[in-house]
Amino acid sequence: MTSADDEVLAAGGDETLIFANATQIVTCAGPPRARRGAEMADAAAEHGVAVAVLGGLVAAVAPLADLRRTYGGAREIDCGGGVLMPGLVDSHTHGVFGRTRSDEQELRAAGLDYMEIARRGGGIHASVRDLRATDEETLFALARERLARLAAFGTTTIEVKSGYGLSLDDELKMLRVIDRLRRELPTRIVPTFLGAHEIPLEYRTSAITRSAYVETVVNDMIPMVAKNGLARFADVFCDTGVYTVEESRTILSAARRAGLLLKLHADELTSSGGAELAASLAATSADHLGAVSEAGIKALAQSSTVATLLPGTMLFLGKSTRAPARQLIESGVPVALATDFNPGTSPTPNLPLILTLGVSQLHMSASEAVIAATVNGAAALGIADHVGQIAPGFAADLALFDVRDLRDVPYWYGDNRCVATFVGGKPCHSSDLGLC
Ligand code: NIG
Ligand code: FE
């Protein structure tokens, strides 16, 4: 558990609460770890029960009359016949950035590819130039407002990556912003160091300068980030034209030695051996996988690594390829879904919309999609032992939706049916229905 989690749990309301009058409570209850294969098929929707919360933790899921007897004097929260679920876990975002990149969307519509835009100095490079020129206070204010939008869709845990700084000072600047978000927002925030998001333009001139940047990530950035406790994870963008498998291995191995957990942007656009690398390093997650190979799927199935799929990215980039979610699930790979919220490839705050894409584009069932954005999202952040399910002892991170059945969450696509969220039993977000 991170110190951030300690803080959130400690801050969890002292008040005893009973969440009553939900048509369904989708508990996702089960083992406190990533779910694989058939384990993803049942999100455990219960009828005729309510949830008691004590000290920020779920105390019991039982019939309302029983909870009233056991927890006399508890404040009751009327769920209004909605569906109560574990708060959604968005395990992959680049939520701190300056200006938007709507210009690039038009360029792509006119036929220019994402990587071609990057080769011309746009893409991640454009966000790097912009972030370097933007002060910390402005970045914080922008991110606070943007992350509140994610929370408004039912998300209670958000992973946020650095990676638009690409120099020691600018990466630290980003991580300080993320750390402040972690301390000041009601949402649970998990920080990731992504100093290897791109090769900065100033290091792209030769093989020597390129390896000098890898060295500065390994020798300067990782030790400083670890020493200051600014990240839980390290991540690398491993793909053709960005970091090679060998460079990624060097960086992630150094991160592991420094005590960080590992993630990898793997096989997003081309099949480059990223999934195999993530599996061999026992990375907590391998993300994207739009072009994962058969060997990559096999390697993941034999590992502990969670496959985090980001179908919003493929949709927004206008790509027709899809991550092979069914094959991954049927091979026994635990699958998570996340937004990839970022200014270039997926500027959506709407994780329920990603569930829609999980069902309609990746052929997942609604239960699989829900497990992918709760328990398995938590597993992709190494926190599935206390986040991601409505079960006794778990953090009372809850999302209430104005629907009658869990399948209606991916069904009403693009709509925001989230009425309220709670983190550690404390109100995080509420629409104006006066529920909290
Ligand atoms: O996950 N692939 C690398 N990173 C992001 C894109 C970031 C950007 O274009 O700004 C992604 O898609
Ligand atoms: Fe990403």
CSV table of C-alpha atoms and ligand atoms in Angstrom, one decimal:
chain,number,residue,atom,x,y,z
A,1,MET,CA,0.0,0.0,0.0
A,2,THR,CA,1.4,3.4,-0.8
A,3,SER,CA,1.5,6.2,1.7
A,4,ALA,CA,-1.2,7.9,-0.5
A,5,ASP,CA,-3.5,5.0,0.2
A,6,ASP,CA,-2.7,5.2,3.9
A,7,GLU,CA,-3.7,8.8,3.9
A,8,VAL,CA,-6.9,8.2,2.0
A,9,LEU,CA,-7.9,5.3,4.3
A,10,ALA,CA,-7.0,7.2,7.4
A,11,ALA,CA,-9.0,10.1,6.2
A,12,GLY,CA,-12.0,7.8,5.4
A,13,GLY,CA,-15.1,9.1,7.1
A,14,ASP,CA,-15.4,8.1,10.8
A,15,GLU,CA,-19.1,8.1,10.2
A,16,THR,CA,-20.8,4.8,9.8
A,17,LEU,CA,-22.8,4.7,6.5
A,18,ILE,CA,-25.4,2.4,5.0
A,19,PHE,CA,-25.9,2.5,1.2
A,20,ALA,CA,-29.5,1.5,0.9
A,21,ASN,CA,-32.1,1.1,-1.9
A,22,ALA,CA,-29.8,0.1,-4.8
A,23,THR,CA,-31.4,-2.1,-7.4
A,24,GLN,CA,-28.1,-3.9,-7.8
A,25,ILE,CA,-24.9,-3.9,-5.9
A,26,VAL,CA,-22.2,-5.1,-8.2
A,27,THR,CA,-19.6,-6.3,-5.7
A,28,CYS,CA,-16.9,-7.8,-7.9
A,29,ALA,CA,-16.2,-9.8,-4.7
A,30,GLY,CA,-13.6,-12.6,-4.9
A,31,PRO,CA,-9.9,-13.1,-4.6
A,32,PRO,CA,-7.9,-9.9,-4.0
A,33,ARG,CA,-5.9,-10.2,-7.1
A,34,ALA,CA,-6.2,-10.0,-10.9
A,35,ARG,CA,-9.0,-12.1,-12.4
A,36,ARG,CA,-8.3,-14.4,-15.4
A,37,GLY,CA,-10.3,-16.3,-17.9
A,38,ALA,CA,-13.7,-17.4,-16.6
A,39,GLU,CA,-13.1,-15.5,-13.3
A,40,MET,CA,-13.8,-12.3,-15.3
A,41,ALA,CA,-17.2,-13.5,-16.4
A,42,ASP,CA,-19.1,-12.8,-13.2
A,43,ALA,CA,-19.0,-9.3,-11.6
A,44,ALA,CA,-21.2,-10.6,-8.8
A,45,ALA,CA,-24.3,-8.4,-9.1
A,46,GLU,CA,-26.4,-8.9,-6.0
A,47,HIS,CA,-30.1,-7.9,-5.3
A,48,GLY,CA,-31.8,-7.2,-2.0
A,49,VAL,CA,-28.7,-6.1,-0.2
A,50,ALA,CA,-27.1,-2.9,1.2
A,51,VAL,CA,-23.6,-1.9,2.1
A,52,ALA,CA,-22.3,-0.9,5.5
A,53,VAL,CA,-19.2,1.3,5.6
A,54,LEU,CA,-17.2,1.8,8.8
A,55,GLY,CA,-14.0,3.8,9.1
A,56,GLY,CA,-13.7,4.2,5.4
A,57,LEU,CA,-13.8,0.5,4.7
A,58,VAL,CA,-16.6,-1.8,3.6
A,59,ALA,CA,-17.9,-3.5,6.7
A,60,ALA,CA,-20.6,-5.7,5.3
A,61,VAL,CA,-22.9,-6.5,2.3
A,62,ALA,CA,-26.1,-7.8,3.7
A,63,PRO,CA,-29.9,-7.3,3.7
A,64,LEU,CA,-30.8,-3.8,4.9
A,65,ALA,CA,-32.7,-5.0,7.9
A,66,ASP,CA,-29.6,-6.9,9.2
A,67,LEU,CA,-27.4,-3.9,8.7
A,68,ARG,CA,-29.8,-1.6,10.5
A,69,ARG,CA,-29.7,-4.0,13.4
A,70,THR,CA,-25.9,-4.3,13.5
A,71,TYR,CA,-25.1,-0.6,12.7
A,72,GLY,CA,-27.8,1.2,14.6
A,73,GLY,CA,-27.4,5.0,14.2
A,74,ALA,CA,-25.6,4.7,10.9
A,75,ARG,CA,-26.4,7.4,8.3
A,76,GLU,CA,-28.3,6.0,5.4
A,77,ILE,CA,-27.5,7.0,1.9
A,78,ASP,CA,-30.5,6.4,-0.5
A,79,CYS,CA,-29.1,5.0,-3.7
A,80,GLY,CA,-32.5,5.8,-5.4
A,81,GLY,CA,-32.8,2.4,-7.1
A,82,GLY,CA,-29.5,2.8,-9.0
A,83,VAL,CA,-26.6,0.4,-9.4
A,84,LEU,CA,-23.7,0.7,-6.8
A,85,MET,CA,-20.4,-0.5,-8.0
A,86,PRO,CA,-16.8,-0.4,-6.9
A,87,GLY,CA,-15.4,3.0,-7.9
A,88,LEU,CA,-13.8,2.7,-11.4
A,89,VAL,CA,-10.0,2.4,-11.6
A,90,ASP,CA,-8.4,4.2,-14.5
A,91,SER,CA,-5.0,2.6,-14.5
A,92,HIS,CA,-3.4,4.4,-17.4
A,93,THR,CA,-3.5,8.2,-18.0
A,94,HIS,CA,-1.3,11.0,-18.9
A,95,GLY,CA,-3.4,13.5,-17.0
A,96,VAL,CA,-1.0,16.3,-16.6
A,97,PHE,CA,-0.4,18.4,-19.7
A,98,GLY,CA,-0.8,22.0,-21.0
A,99,ARG,CA,-2.5,22.7,-24.2
A,100,THR,CA,-4.7,20.4,-26.2
A,101,ARG,CA,-3.6,18.9,-29.6
A,102,SER,CA,-6.9,19.2,-31.6
A,103,ASP,CA,-4.8,20.4,-34.6
A,104,GLU,CA,-3.3,16.9,-34.9
A,105,GLN,CA,-6.7,15.2,-35.0
A,106,GLU,CA,-7.4,17.2,-38.2
A,107,LEU,CA,-4.0,16.3,-39.6
A,108,ARG,CA,-4.8,12.6,-39.1
A,109,ALA,CA,-8.2,13.0,-40.7
A,110,ALA,CA,-6.3,14.5,-43.7
A,111,GLY,CA,-4.1,11.4,-43.9
A,112,LEU,CA,-1.1,12.1,-41.7
A,113,ASP,CA,-0.2,9.2,-39.4
A,114,TYR,CA,0.4,9.6,-35.6
A,115,MET,CA,4.1,8.5,-36.0
A,116,GLU,CA,4.6,10.8,-39.0
A,117,ILE,CA,3.3,13.7,-37.0
A,118,ALA,CA,5.8,12.8,-34.2
A,119,ARG,CA,8.6,12.6,-36.8
A,120,ARG,CA,7.8,16.1,-37.9
A,121,GLY,CA,8.2,17.3,-34.3
A,122,GLY,CA,4.6,17.2,-33.2
A,123,GLY,CA,2.9,14.5,-31.1
A,124,ILE,CA,4.5,13.9,-27.7
A,125,HIS,CA,7.3,16.5,-28.7
A,126,ALA,CA,4.6,19.2,-29.0
A,127,SER,CA,3.3,18.5,-25.5
A,128,VAL,CA,6.9,18.5,-24.2
A,129,ARG,CA,7.6,21.9,-25.6
A,130,ASP,CA,4.4,23.1,-24.1
A,131,LEU,CA,4.9,21.5,-20.7
A,132,ARG,CA,8.4,22.9,-20.4
A,133,ALA,CA,7.0,26.4,-21.0
A,134,THR,CA,4.1,26.1,-18.6
A,135,ASP,CA,4.5,26.9,-14.8
A,136,GLU,CA,3.8,24.4,-12.1
A,137,GLU,CA,0.8,26.2,-10.7
A,138,THR,CA,-0.9,26.4,-14.2
A,139,LEU,CA,-0.3,22.7,-14.8
A,140,PHE,CA,-1.8,21.8,-11.4
A,141,ALA,CA,-4.9,23.9,-12.0
A,142,LEU,CA,-5.4,22.4,-15.5
A,143,ALA,CA,-4.9,18.8,-14.2
A,144,ARG,CA,-7.2,19.4,-11.1
A,145,GLU,CA,-10.0,20.5,-13.4
A,146,ARG,CA,-9.4,17.7,-15.9
A,147,LEU,CA,-9.1,14.9,-13.3
A,148,ALA,CA,-12.3,16.1,-11.7
A,149,ARG,CA,-14.0,15.4,-15.1
A,150,LEU,CA,-12.6,11.8,-14.9
A,151,ALA,CA,-14.0,11.5,-11.4
A,152,ALA,CA,-17.4,12.7,-12.5
A,153,PHE,CA,-17.8,9.6,-14.7
A,154,GLY,CA,-17.4,7.2,-11.7
A,155,THR,CA,-13.6,6.9,-11.5
A,156,THR,CA,-12.2,6.9,-8.0
A,157,THR,CA,-8.6,5.8,-8.7
A,158,ILE,CA,-6.5,7.4,-11.4
A,159,GLU,CA,-2.9,6.5,-12.4
A,160,VAL,CA,-1.1,9.6,-13.7
A,161,LYS,CA,2.2,9.5,-15.7
A,162,SER,CA,4.9,12.0,-16.2
A,163,GLY,CA,6.5,11.9,-19.6
A,164,TYR,CA,6.0,15.4,-21.1
A,165,GLY,CA,9.1,16.8,-19.4
A,166,LEU,CA,11.9,14.6,-20.7
A,167,SER,CA,14.6,16.4,-18.8
A,168,LEU,CA,15.4,15.9,-15.1
A,169,ASP,CA,14.0,19.2,-14.1
A,170,ASP,CA,10.9,19.0,-16.2
A,171,GLU,CA,10.1,15.4,-15.2
A,172,LEU,CA,10.5,16.4,-11.5
A,173,LYS,CA,8.2,19.4,-12.2
A,174,MET,CA,5.5,17.1,-13.5
A,175,LEU,CA,5.9,14.6,-10.7
A,176,ARG,CA,5.6,17.3,-8.1
A,177,VAL,CA,2.3,18.4,-9.8
A,178,ILE,CA,1.1,14.7,-9.7
A,179,ASP,CA,2.2,14.5,-6.0
A,180,ARG,CA,0.2,17.6,-5.2
A,181,LEU,CA,-2.8,16.2,-7.0
A,182,ARG,CA,-2.4,13.0,-4.9
A,183,ARG,CA,-2.4,15.1,-1.7
A,184,GLU,CA,-5.1,17.6,-2.6
A,185,LEU,CA,-7.7,15.7,-4.6
A,186,PRO,CA,-10.3,13.4,-3.1
A,187,THR,CA,-9.6,10.8,-5.8
A,188,ARG,CA,-6.9,8.2,-5.2
A,189,ILE,CA,-3.9,9.1,-7.4
A,190,VAL,CA,-1.1,6.6,-8.4
A,191,PRO,CA,2.0,8.3,-9.8
A,192,THR,CA,4.1,6.8,-12.6
A,193,PHE,CA,7.5,8.0,-13.9
A,194,LEU,CA,7.6,8.0,-17.7
A,195,GLY,CA,10.9,9.8,-18.5
A,196,ALA,CA,11.2,7.4,-21.4
A,197,HIS,CA,8.0,8.5,-23.2
A,198,GLU,CA,10.0,9.7,-26.2
A,199,ILE,CA,13.5,10.4,-27.2
A,200,PRO,CA,13.7,14.2,-26.8
A,201,LEU,CA,14.4,16.0,-30.0
A,202,GLU,CA,17.7,17.4,-28.7
A,203,TYR,CA,18.9,13.8,-28.1
A,204,ARG,CA,17.7,12.5,-31.5
A,205,THR,CA,20.7,13.7,-33.5
A,206,SER,CA,22.9,10.5,-33.3
A,207,ALA,CA,23.1,7.1,-31.7
A,208,ILE,CA,25.5,8.6,-29.1
A,209,THR,CA,23.1,11.3,-28.0
A,210,ARG,CA,20.3,8.8,-28.0
A,211,SER,CA,22.1,6.5,-25.6
A,212,ALA,CA,23.2,9.5,-23.5
A,213,TYR,CA,19.4,10.2,-22.9
A,214,VAL,CA,18.9,6.6,-21.8
A,215,GLU,CA,21.9,7.1,-19.5
A,216,THR,CA,20.4,10.2,-18.0
A,217,VAL,CA,17.1,8.4,-17.4
A,218,VAL,CA,18.9,5.6,-15.7
A,219,ASN,CA,21.6,7.5,-13.8
A,220,ASP,CA,20.0,10.8,-13.0
A,221,MET,CA,16.2,10.6,-13.2
A,222,ILE,CA,15.3,7.2,-11.7
A,223,PRO,CA,17.5,7.6,-8.6
A,224,MET,CA,16.1,11.1,-7.9
A,225,VAL,CA,12.5,10.0,-8.5
A,226,ALA,CA,12.9,7.0,-6.2
A,227,LYS,CA,14.8,8.9,-3.5
A,228,ASN,CA,12.0,11.5,-3.3
A,229,GLY,CA,9.2,8.9,-3.4
A,230,LEU,CA,7.7,10.7,-6.4
A,231,ALA,CA,6.5,7.5,-8.2
A,232,ARG,CA,5.2,4.1,-7.6
A,233,PHE,CA,5.8,2.9,-11.1
A,234,ALA,CA,8.2,3.4,-14.0
A,235,ASP,CA,7.0,3.1,-17.6
A,236,VAL,CA,8.6,3.2,-21.0
A,237,PHE,CA,7.1,3.7,-24.5
A,238,CYS,CA,8.5,0.6,-26.3
A,239,ASP,CA,7.6,0.7,-30.0
A,240,THR,CA,9.1,1.1,-33.4
A,241,GLY,CA,10.6,4.6,-33.7
A,242,VAL,CA,10.6,5.2,-29.9
A,243,TYR,CA,12.4,2.9,-27.4
A,244,THR,CA,13.7,-0.5,-28.5
A,245,VAL,CA,13.2,-3.6,-26.4
A,246,GLU,CA,16.8,-3.4,-25.2
A,247,GLU,CA,16.6,0.2,-24.2
A,248,SER,CA,13.3,-0.5,-22.4
A,249,ARG,CA,14.9,-3.5,-20.6
A,250,THR,CA,17.8,-1.3,-19.5
A,251,ILE,CA,15.6,1.5,-18.2
A,252,LEU,CA,13.0,-0.8,-16.5
A,253,SER,CA,15.8,-3.0,-14.9
A,254,ALA,CA,17.3,0.2,-13.3
A,255,ALA,CA,13.8,1.2,-12.1
A,256,ARG,CA,13.3,-2.1,-10.5
A,257,ARG,CA,16.7,-1.9,-8.7
A,258,ALA,CA,15.6,1.5,-7.4
A,259,GLY,CA,12.5,0.0,-5.9
A,260,LEU,CA,9.9,1.0,-8.5
A,261,LEU,CA,7.2,-1.3,-9.9
A,262,LEU,CA,7.1,-1.7,-13.7
A,263,LYS,CA,4.7,-0.9,-16.5
A,264,LEU,CA,5.3,-0.8,-20.3
A,265,HIS,CA,3.6,0.8,-23.3
A,266,ALA,CA,3.9,-2.4,-25.3
A,267,ASP,CA,3.1,-3.2,-28.9
A,268,GLU,CA,0.8,-0.2,-29.3
A,269,LEU,CA,1.3,0.4,-33.0
A,270,THR,CA,3.7,-2.3,-34.1
A,271,SER,CA,4.6,-5.8,-32.8
A,272,SER,CA,8.0,-5.1,-31.3
A,273,GLY,CA,8.4,-7.7,-28.5
A,274,GLY,CA,7.0,-5.4,-25.8
A,275,ALA,CA,4.6,-7.9,-24.3
A,276,GLU,CA,7.4,-10.5,-24.1
A,277,LEU,CA,9.6,-8.0,-22.4
A,278,ALA,CA,6.9,-7.0,-19.9
A,279,ALA,CA,6.2,-10.6,-19.1
A,280,SER,CA,9.9,-11.5,-18.7
A,281,LEU,CA,10.4,-8.6,-16.2
A,282,ALA,CA,7.2,-9.5,-14.4
A,283,ALA,CA,5.9,-6.0,-15.0
A,284,THR,CA,2.7,-5.2,-13.2
A,285,SER,CA,1.1,-4.3,-16.5
A,286,ALA,CA,1.7,-4.3,-20.3
A,287,ASP,CA,-0.4,-1.6,-21.8
A,288,HIS,CA,-2.0,-1.1,-25.3
A,289,LEU,CA,-1.2,-4.4,-27.0
A,290,GLY,CA,-3.0,-3.3,-30.2
A,291,ALA,CA,-0.4,-5.2,-32.2
A,292,VAL,CA,0.6,-7.9,-29.7
A,293,SER,CA,2.0,-11.1,-31.3
A,294,GLU,CA,1.0,-14.7,-30.6
A,295,ALA,CA,4.3,-15.2,-28.8
A,296,GLY,CA,3.5,-12.1,-26.7
A,297,ILE,CA,0.1,-13.4,-25.7
A,298,LYS,CA,1.6,-16.7,-24.7
A,299,ALA,CA,4.3,-14.9,-22.7
A,300,LEU,CA,1.7,-12.8,-20.9
A,301,ALA,CA,-0.4,-15.9,-20.1
A,302,GLN,CA,2.5,-17.5,-18.4
A,303,SER,CA,3.3,-14.4,-16.3
A,304,SER,CA,1.7,-12.3,-13.6
A,305,THR,CA,1.4,-9.2,-15.9
A,306,VAL,CA,-2.0,-7.6,-16.4
A,307,ALA,CA,-2.9,-6.7,-20.0
A,308,THR,CA,-4.2,-3.1,-19.9
A,309,LEU,CA,-6.2,-2.4,-23.1
A,310,LEU,CA,-7.0,1.2,-24.3
A,311,PRO,CA,-9.5,0.9,-27.0
A,312,GLY,CA,-10.3,4.7,-26.9
A,313,THR,CA,-6.8,5.3,-28.3
A,314,MET,CA,-7.4,3.1,-31.4
A,315,LEU,CA,-10.8,4.8,-31.9
A,316,PHE,CA,-9.4,8.3,-31.6
A,317,LEU,CA,-6.4,7.6,-33.9
A,318,GLY,CA,-8.8,6.1,-36.5
A,319,LYS,CA,-7.1,2.8,-36.5
A,320,SER,CA,-8.9,-0.3,-37.5
A,321,THR,CA,-6.7,-2.7,-35.5
A,322,ARG,CA,-8.0,-3.9,-32.1
A,323,ALA,CA,-6.3,-5.4,-29.2
A,324,PRO,CA,-7.2,-9.2,-29.2
A,325,ALA,CA,-9.2,-9.0,-25.9
A,326,ARG,CA,-11.0,-12.3,-26.4
A,327,GLN,CA,-7.9,-14.2,-27.2
A,328,LEU,CA,-6.1,-12.7,-24.2
A,329,ILE,CA,-9.0,-13.6,-21.9
A,330,GLU,CA,-9.3,-17.1,-23.3
A,331,SER,CA,-5.6,-17.6,-23.0
A,332,GLY,CA,-5.9,-16.7,-19.3
A,333,VAL,CA,-4.3,-13.2,-19.4
A,334,PRO,CA,-6.0,-10.8,-16.9
A,335,VAL,CA,-7.4,-7.9,-18.9
A,336,ALA,CA,-7.9,-4.3,-17.6
A,337,LEU,CA,-9.5,-1.4,-19.4
A,338,ALA,CA,-8.4,2.2,-19.1
A,339,THR,CA,-8.9,5.6,-20.8
A,340,ASP,CA,-5.2,6.5,-21.7
A,341,PHE,CA,-6.5,10.0,-21.1
A,342,ASN,CA,-3.9,12.3,-22.9
A,343,PRO,CA,-3.9,15.2,-25.3
A,344,GLY,CA,-2.7,13.3,-28.3
A,345,THR,CA,-4.3,9.9,-28.6
A,346,SER,CA,-7.2,9.7,-26.2
A,347,PRO,CA,-8.6,13.0,-24.7
A,348,THR,CA,-11.6,11.3,-23.1
A,349,PRO,CA,-12.3,11.4,-19.4
A,350,ASN,CA,-15.1,8.9,-19.8
A,351,LEU,CA,-14.1,5.4,-18.5
A,352,PRO,CA,-17.7,4.0,-18.9
A,353,LEU,CA,-17.3,4.9,-22.6
A,354,ILE,CA,-14.2,2.7,-22.6
A,355,LEU,CA,-16.4,-0.1,-21.2
A,356,THR,CA,-18.7,0.4,-24.2
A,357,LEU,CA,-15.7,0.0,-26.5
A,358,GLY,CA,-14.7,-3.1,-24.5
A,359,VAL,CA,-18.1,-4.6,-25.2
A,360,SER,CA,-18.8,-3.3,-28.7
A,361,GLN,CA,-15.3,-3.4,-30.2
A,362,LEU,CA,-13.3,-5.9,-28.1
A,363,HIS,CA,-16.2,-8.4,-27.7
A,364,MET,CA,-16.1,-8.5,-23.9
A,365,SER,CA,-19.2,-9.1,-21.9
A,366,ALA,CA,-20.4,-6.3,-19.6
A,367,SER,CA,-19.2,-8.3,-16.5
A,368,GLU,CA,-15.8,-8.7,-18.1
A,369,ALA,CA,-15.6,-5.0,-18.8
A,370,VAL,CA,-16.7,-4.1,-15.3
A,371,ILE,CA,-14.1,-6.5,-13.8
A,372,ALA,CA,-11.5,-5.0,-16.2
A,373,ALA,CA,-12.1,-1.5,-14.9
A,374,THR,CA,-12.3,-2.4,-11.2
A,375,VAL,CA,-10.5,-5.4,-9.8
A,376,ASN,CA,-8.1,-5.8,-12.7
A,377,GLY,CA,-7.5,-2.0,-12.9
A,378,ALA,CA,-6.5,-2.2,-9.3
A,379,ALA,CA,-4.3,-5.2,-10.0
A,380,ALA,CA,-2.7,-3.2,-12.8
A,381,LEU,CA,-1.7,-0.7,-10.1
A,382,GLY,CA,-0.7,-3.3,-7.5
A,383,ILE,CA,-3.5,-2.4,-5.1
A,384,ALA,CA,-6.0,-5.2,-5.7
A,385,ASP,CA,-5.6,-6.3,-2.1
A,386,HIS,CA,-7.6,-3.3,-0.8
A,387,VAL,CA,-9.2,-1.6,-3.9
A,388,GLY,CA,-11.6,-2.7,-6.6
A,389,GLN,CA,-14.3,-4.7,-4.9
A,390,ILE,CA,-17.2,-4.1,-2.5
A,391,ALA,CA,-16.3,-6.7,0.1
A,392,PRO,CA,-15.5,-6.5,3.9
A,393,GLY,CA,-12.1,-4.9,4.5
A,394,PHE,CA,-11.8,-3.2,1.2
A,395,ALA,CA,-11.7,0.6,0.8
A,396,ALA,CA,-15.1,2.0,0.5
A,397,ASP,CA,-14.5,3.4,-3.0
A,398,LEU,CA,-17.9,3.4,-4.5
A,399,ALA,CA,-19.6,4.7,-7.7
A,400,LEU,CA,-23.4,5.0,-7.9
A,401,PHE,CA,-25.0,4.9,-11.4
A,402,ASP,CA,-28.5,6.0,-12.4
A,403,VAL,CA,-29.2,2.7,-14.2
A,404,ARG,CA,-31.0,-0.5,-13.2
A,405,ASP,CA,-28.6,-3.2,-14.3
A,406,LEU,CA,-24.8,-3.3,-14.7
A,407,ARG,CA,-25.2,-3.9,-18.5
A,408,ASP,CA,-26.7,-0.4,-18.7
A,409,VAL,CA,-23.4,1.2,-17.8
A,410,PRO,CA,-21.7,0.3,-21.1
A,411,TYR,CA,-25.1,0.4,-22.9
A,412,TRP,CA,-25.7,4.2,-22.5
A,413,TYR,CA,-22.6,5.0,-24.4
A,414,GLY,CA,-21.1,8.4,-24.0
A,415,ASP,CA,-23.8,9.4,-21.5
A,416,ASN,CA,-22.8,10.2,-17.9
A,417,ARG,CA,-25.0,8.1,-15.6
A,418,CYS,CA,-22.7,8.5,-12.6
A,419,VAL,CA,-24.6,10.1,-9.7
A,420,ALA,CA,-22.0,10.1,-7.0
A,421,THR,CA,-18.6,8.6,-6.0
A,422,PHE,CA,-17.0,7.9,-2.6
A,423,VAL,CA,-13.4,7.3,-1.8
A,424,GLY,CA,-12.6,5.7,1.5
A,425,GLY,CA,-16.3,6.4,2.4
A,426,LYS,CA,-15.9,10.1,1.8
A,427,PRO,CA,-17.8,11.9,-0.9
A,428,CYS,CA,-15.6,12.5,-3.9
A,429,HIS,CA,-17.9,13.6,-6.7
A,430,SER,CA,-21.6,14.2,-6.8
A,431,SER,CA,-24.0,15.3,-9.5
A,432,ASP,CA,-26.6,17.7,-8.1
A,433,LEU,CA,-29.0,15.0,-6.8
A,434,GLY,CA,-28.1,15.8,-3.2
A,435,LEU,CA,-26.9,12.2,-2.5
A,436,CYS,CA,-23.9,13.2,-0.5
B,1,NIG,O1,-0.4,6.0,-24.6
B,1,NIG,N1,1.9,5.9,-26.7
B,1,NIG,C1,2.4,6.8,-25.9
B,1,NIG,N2,1.8,7.6,-25.1
B,1,NIG,C2,0.5,8.0,-25.2
B,1,NIG,C3,0.3,9.1,-26.2
B,1,NIG,C4,0.8,10.3,-25.7
B,1,NIG,C5,0.7,11.5,-26.6
B,1,NIG,O2,0.5,11.3,-27.9
B,1,NIG,O3,0.8,12.6,-26.1
B,1,NIG,C6,-0.4,6.8,-25.5
B,1,NIG,O4,-1.1,6.7,-26.5
B,2,FE,FE,-0.2,6.0,-22.7
